[in-house]
Amino acid sequence: MRFEILPGLPPYGPMAISFTQYGEREHREGLVVRFYPRMSEPWVGNFLGSMTACTGVFEHPNKSDFIVVVQGAGCIVDPEHRVVRDHFASDIKEIFPLPSIGSIAFRRLTNFIALKADNSKWDSPRISWDDFRNIEVHDCSLVGEAYTPIGDAWVPFQLDLLTGDCHNGIYAQDMARAVPVQRRWQA
């Protein structure tokens, strides 16, 4: 383990580095993580989150960075240089480590994103109108049900975890059936 989640900010030693919206000007305690880099001294980061309950710290599939998710806000941390390399989402609801394919996927409100070992990522198209349920991972695919307000229904879908391509996404199906409305303005 090259990190540990601390119960709070350390009362002694070097100050934690704040990774927040307002940087060093913000003095709230969030998720406090001590990193143990391979080439430098351990250090502590303080991460503030966003709006969901999803929180966790994971080794990035590239084996050199870490992924920190705090209350739905996701970022990639370079522990050797003590910096956040990227902020990639603010509404993460669930995390799926996929070590067999060198990836980690994230469920958002209406779609999925994934980060890969080669530092690339994919964003799926919008799949659901509003949320998912019964999600399962099978090898290189993710299956579940996506919500549609049309008929107040849950509809099965399948997501390719290598590419982010979706089969049977209800949002795209509903939008393809939509009829444009023309407004007539009267003077």
mmCIF file of C-alpha atoms in Angstrom:
data_model
loop_
_atom_site.group_PDB
_atom_site.id
_atom_site.type_symbol
_atom_site.label_atom_id
_atom_site.label_comp_id
_atom_site.label_asym_id
_atom_site.label_seq_id
_atom_site.Cartn_x
_atom_site.Cartn_y
_atom_site.Cartn_z
ATOM 1 C CA MET A 1 0.000 0.000 0.000
ATOM 2 C CA ARG A 2 1.558 3.306 -1.090
ATOM 3 C CA PHE A 3 -1.041 5.479 0.647
ATOM 4 C CA GLU A 4 -3.140 5.554 3.776
ATOM 5 C CA ILE A 5 -6.333 7.431 4.591
ATOM 6 C CA LEU A 6 -5.840 9.351 7.831
ATOM 7 C CA PRO A 7 -8.590 10.068 10.379
ATOM 8 C CA GLY A 8 -7.871 13.812 10.110
ATOM 9 C CA LEU A 9 -5.221 16.421 9.457
ATOM 10 C CA PRO A 10 -1.964 15.615 11.269
ATOM 11 C CA PRO A 11 -1.420 17.824 14.352
ATOM 12 C CA TYR A 12 2.354 17.987 13.818
ATOM 13 C CA GLY A 13 4.902 17.788 11.016
ATOM 14 C CA PRO A 14 4.643 19.436 7.602
ATOM 15 C CA MET A 15 1.267 20.926 6.728
ATOM 16 C CA ALA A 16 -0.993 18.985 4.399
ATOM 17 C CA ILE A 17 -1.200 20.181 0.805
ATOM 18 C CA SER A 18 -4.767 21.327 0.091
ATOM 19 C CA PHE A 19 -6.300 20.178 -3.163
ATOM 20 C CA THR A 20 -9.495 22.172 -3.065
ATOM 21 C CA GLN A 21 -11.384 24.560 -5.269
ATOM 22 C CA TYR A 22 -9.707 27.524 -3.591
ATOM 23 C CA GLY A 23 -6.276 25.950 -2.973
ATOM 24 C CA GLU A 24 -4.304 27.116 0.037
ATOM 25 C CA ARG A 25 -6.920 29.758 0.898
ATOM 26 C CA GLU A 26 -9.424 27.063 1.895
ATOM 27 C CA HIS A 27 -8.910 25.667 5.377
ATOM 28 C CA ARG A 28 -11.491 22.895 5.718
ATOM 29 C CA GLU A 29 -10.702 19.295 6.420
ATOM 30 C CA GLY A 30 -11.720 16.810 3.750
ATOM 31 C CA LEU A 31 -10.385 13.373 2.898
ATOM 32 C CA VAL A 32 -6.842 13.321 4.298
ATOM 33 C CA VAL A 33 -4.421 10.967 2.531
ATOM 34 C CA ARG A 34 -0.757 10.249 3.259
ATOM 35 C CA PHE A 35 1.162 9.214 0.139
ATOM 36 C CA TYR A 36 4.382 7.193 0.158
ATOM 37 C CA PRO A 37 6.101 8.005 -3.162
ATOM 38 C CA ARG A 38 8.811 5.687 -4.447
ATOM 39 C CA MET A 39 11.416 8.427 -4.983
ATOM 40 C CA SER A 40 10.621 11.113 -2.378
ATOM 41 C CA GLU A 41 9.482 11.637 1.213
ATOM 42 C CA PRO A 42 5.920 10.840 2.345
ATOM 43 C CA TRP A 43 3.477 13.741 2.275
ATOM 44 C CA VAL A 44 -0.142 14.455 3.187
ATOM 45 C CA GLY A 45 -2.880 15.740 0.883
ATOM 46 C CA ASN A 46 -6.248 17.188 1.914
ATOM 47 C CA PHE A 47 -8.989 16.694 -0.698
ATOM 48 C CA LEU A 48 -12.440 18.299 -0.682
ATOM 49 C CA GLY A 49 -15.285 16.816 -2.646
ATOM 50 C CA SER A 50 -18.410 17.552 -4.557
ATOM 51 C CA MET A 51 -21.999 16.312 -4.183
ATOM 52 C CA THR A 52 -22.297 12.505 -4.015
ATOM 53 C CA ALA A 53 -21.410 10.007 -1.275
ATOM 54 C CA CYS A 54 -18.802 8.171 -3.389
ATOM 55 C CA THR A 55 -15.301 8.369 -1.854
ATOM 56 C CA GLY A 56 -12.173 6.256 -2.323
ATOM 57 C CA VAL A 57 -8.476 6.181 -3.184
ATOM 58 C CA PHE A 58 -7.142 3.799 -5.836
ATOM 59 C CA GLU A 59 -3.876 3.137 -7.564
ATOM 60 C CA HIS A 60 -4.166 4.380 -11.148
ATOM 61 C CA PRO A 61 -3.914 1.576 -13.725
ATOM 62 C CA ASN A 62 -0.673 3.254 -14.939
ATOM 63 C CA LYS A 63 0.884 2.105 -11.606
ATOM 64 C CA SER A 64 2.518 5.501 -10.923
ATOM 65 C CA ASP A 65 -0.411 7.848 -10.113
ATOM 66 C CA PHE A 66 -3.385 7.615 -7.772
ATOM 67 C CA ILE A 67 -7.062 8.287 -8.308
ATOM 68 C CA VAL A 68 -8.729 10.149 -5.464
ATOM 69 C CA VAL A 69 -12.522 10.425 -5.423
ATOM 70 C CA VAL A 70 -14.054 12.560 -2.672
ATOM 71 C CA GLN A 71 -17.822 12.921 -2.506
ATOM 72 C CA GLY A 72 -17.999 12.317 -6.256
ATOM 73 C CA ALA A 73 -15.142 14.607 -7.325
ATOM 74 C CA GLY A 74 -12.403 12.651 -9.095
ATOM 75 C CA CYS A 75 -8.803 13.647 -9.664
ATOM 76 C CA ILE A 76 -5.528 12.034 -10.710
ATOM 77 C CA VAL A 77 -2.671 12.643 -8.269
ATOM 78 C CA ASP A 78 1.018 12.422 -9.154
ATOM 79 C CA PRO A 79 2.538 11.430 -5.788
ATOM 80 C CA GLU A 80 6.162 12.070 -6.822
ATOM 81 C CA HIS A 81 5.507 15.711 -7.778
ATOM 82 C CA ARG A 82 2.727 16.337 -5.222
ATOM 83 C CA VAL A 83 0.284 17.666 -7.808
ATOM 84 C CA VAL A 84 -3.144 16.916 -9.213
ATOM 85 C CA ARG A 85 -2.592 16.092 -12.894
ATOM 86 C CA ASP A 86 -6.261 16.153 -13.871
ATOM 87 C CA HIS A 87 -9.777 16.648 -12.523
ATOM 88 C CA PHE A 88 -11.948 14.257 -14.517
ATOM 89 C CA ALA A 89 -15.451 14.267 -12.972
ATOM 90 C CA SER A 90 -17.509 15.902 -10.239
ATOM 91 C CA ASP A 91 -20.510 13.567 -10.097
ATOM 92 C CA ILE A 92 -19.112 10.044 -9.600
ATOM 93 C CA LYS A 93 -21.591 7.702 -7.956
ATOM 94 C CA GLU A 94 -19.765 4.340 -8.131
ATOM 95 C CA ILE A 95 -16.285 3.007 -8.915
ATOM 96 C CA PHE A 96 -15.369 -0.221 -10.736
ATOM 97 C CA PRO A 97 -11.667 -1.225 -10.599
ATOM 98 C CA LEU A 98 -10.957 -3.420 -13.638
ATOM 99 C CA PRO A 99 -7.411 -4.786 -13.129
ATOM 100 C CA SER A 100 -7.876 -7.598 -15.672
ATOM 101 C CA ILE A 101 -8.151 -5.021 -18.473
ATOM 102 C CA GLY A 102 -5.884 -2.348 -16.950
ATOM 103 C CA SER A 103 -8.659 0.153 -16.359
ATOM 104 C CA ILE A 104 -10.969 1.708 -13.785
ATOM 105 C CA ALA A 105 -14.529 2.773 -14.628
ATOM 106 C CA PHE A 106 -16.776 5.319 -12.951
ATOM 107 C CA ARG A 107 -20.574 5.505 -12.959
ATOM 108 C CA ARG A 108 -21.960 9.000 -13.243
ATOM 109 C CA LEU A 109 -25.627 10.040 -13.202
ATOM 110 C CA THR A 110 -26.282 9.388 -16.907
ATOM 111 C CA ASN A 111 -23.100 7.810 -18.335
ATOM 112 C CA PHE A 112 -19.768 6.130 -17.532
ATOM 113 C CA ILE A 113 -16.122 7.142 -17.909
ATOM 114 C CA ALA A 114 -12.939 5.073 -17.620
ATOM 115 C CA LEU A 115 -9.240 5.693 -17.153
ATOM 116 C CA LYS A 116 -6.769 3.271 -18.739
ATOM 117 C CA ALA A 117 -3.225 2.154 -17.945
ATOM 118 C CA ASP A 118 -1.863 4.020 -21.001
ATOM 119 C CA ASN A 119 -3.288 7.269 -19.502
ATOM 120 C CA SER A 120 -6.055 7.462 -22.094
ATOM 121 C CA LYS A 121 -9.708 7.608 -21.146
ATOM 122 C CA TRP A 122 -13.120 7.193 -22.689
ATOM 123 C CA ASP A 123 -16.513 8.775 -22.002
ATOM 124 C CA SER A 124 -19.555 6.730 -22.894
ATOM 125 C CA PRO A 125 -22.468 8.423 -24.598
ATOM 126 C CA ARG A 126 -25.392 9.383 -22.401
ATOM 127 C CA ILE A 127 -27.130 6.085 -21.642
ATOM 128 C CA SER A 128 -29.817 6.938 -19.092
ATOM 129 C CA TRP A 129 -32.183 9.811 -18.494
ATOM 130 C CA ASP A 130 -31.527 9.671 -14.764
ATOM 131 C CA ASP A 131 -29.517 6.938 -12.988
ATOM 132 C CA PHE A 132 -28.811 3.202 -13.224
ATOM 133 C CA ARG A 133 -29.494 0.030 -11.268
ATOM 134 C CA ASN A 134 -28.551 -3.678 -11.208
ATOM 135 C CA ILE A 135 -25.062 -3.071 -12.602
ATOM 136 C CA GLU A 136 -22.771 -6.064 -13.107
ATOM 137 C CA VAL A 137 -19.327 -6.418 -14.672
ATOM 138 C CA HIS A 138 -18.660 -9.454 -16.904
ATOM 139 C CA ASP A 139 -15.134 -9.663 -18.383
ATOM 140 C CA CYS A 140 -14.981 -6.681 -20.777
ATOM 141 C CA SER A 141 -18.578 -5.572 -20.524
ATOM 142 C CA LEU A 142 -20.836 -3.917 -18.008
ATOM 143 C CA VAL A 143 -24.557 -4.623 -18.005
ATOM 144 C CA GLY A 144 -27.363 -3.007 -16.091
ATOM 145 C CA GLU A 145 -30.597 -1.094 -16.358
ATOM 146 C CA ALA A 146 -30.993 2.571 -17.304
ATOM 147 C CA TYR A 147 -33.968 4.721 -16.395
ATOM 148 C CA THR A 148 -36.369 6.355 -18.837
ATOM 149 C CA PRO A 149 -39.268 8.597 -17.774
ATOM 150 C CA ILE A 150 -41.208 7.397 -20.827
ATOM 151 C CA GLY A 151 -43.341 4.750 -19.204
ATOM 152 C CA ASP A 152 -41.372 5.150 -15.945
ATOM 153 C CA ALA A 153 -39.264 2.125 -16.909
ATOM 154 C CA TRP A 154 -35.852 0.536 -16.380
ATOM 155 C CA VAL A 155 -34.331 -0.740 -19.634
ATOM 156 C CA PRO A 156 -31.359 -3.149 -20.019
ATOM 157 C CA PHE A 157 -28.143 -1.899 -21.627
ATOM 158 C CA GLN A 158 -24.629 -3.206 -22.267
ATOM 159 C CA LEU A 159 -21.415 -1.157 -22.175
ATOM 160 C CA ASP A 160 -18.100 -2.208 -23.757
ATOM 161 C CA LEU A 161 -15.483 -1.550 -21.055
ATOM 162 C CA LEU A 162 -12.628 -1.399 -23.576
ATOM 163 C CA THR A 163 -14.117 1.352 -25.750
ATOM 164 C CA GLY A 164 -17.062 2.942 -23.930
ATOM 165 C CA ASP A 165 -19.443 1.972 -26.737
ATOM 166 C CA CYS A 166 -22.982 1.322 -25.520
ATOM 167 C CA HIS A 167 -25.569 -1.058 -26.912
ATOM 168 C CA ASN A 168 -29.242 -0.362 -26.189
ATOM 169 C CA GLY A 169 -28.805 2.938 -24.344
ATOM 170 C CA ILE A 170 -32.361 4.106 -23.687
ATOM 171 C CA TYR A 171 -31.552 7.822 -23.878
ATOM 172 C CA ALA A 172 -30.387 7.558 -27.512
ATOM 173 C CA GLN A 173 -33.372 5.359 -28.380
ATOM 174 C CA ASP A 174 -35.834 7.818 -26.850
ATOM 175 C CA MET A 175 -34.178 10.785 -28.555
ATOM 176 C CA ALA A 176 -34.249 8.998 -31.946
ATOM 177 C CA ARG A 177 -38.050 8.648 -31.584
ATOM 178 C CA ALA A 178 -38.530 12.283 -30.559
ATOM 179 C CA VAL A 179 -40.451 14.539 -32.896
ATOM 180 C CA PRO A 180 -39.205 18.113 -33.257
ATOM 181 C CA VAL A 181 -41.689 20.759 -32.194
ATOM 182 C CA GLN A 182 -41.957 23.920 -34.238
ATOM 183 C CA ARG A 183 -43.122 27.056 -32.562
ATOM 184 C CA ARG A 184 -45.098 29.583 -34.432
ATOM 185 C CA TRP A 185 -44.618 33.083 -33.197
ATOM 186 C CA GLN A 186 -47.390 35.538 -33.650
ATOM 187 C CA ALA A 187 -46.778 39.240 -33.804
#
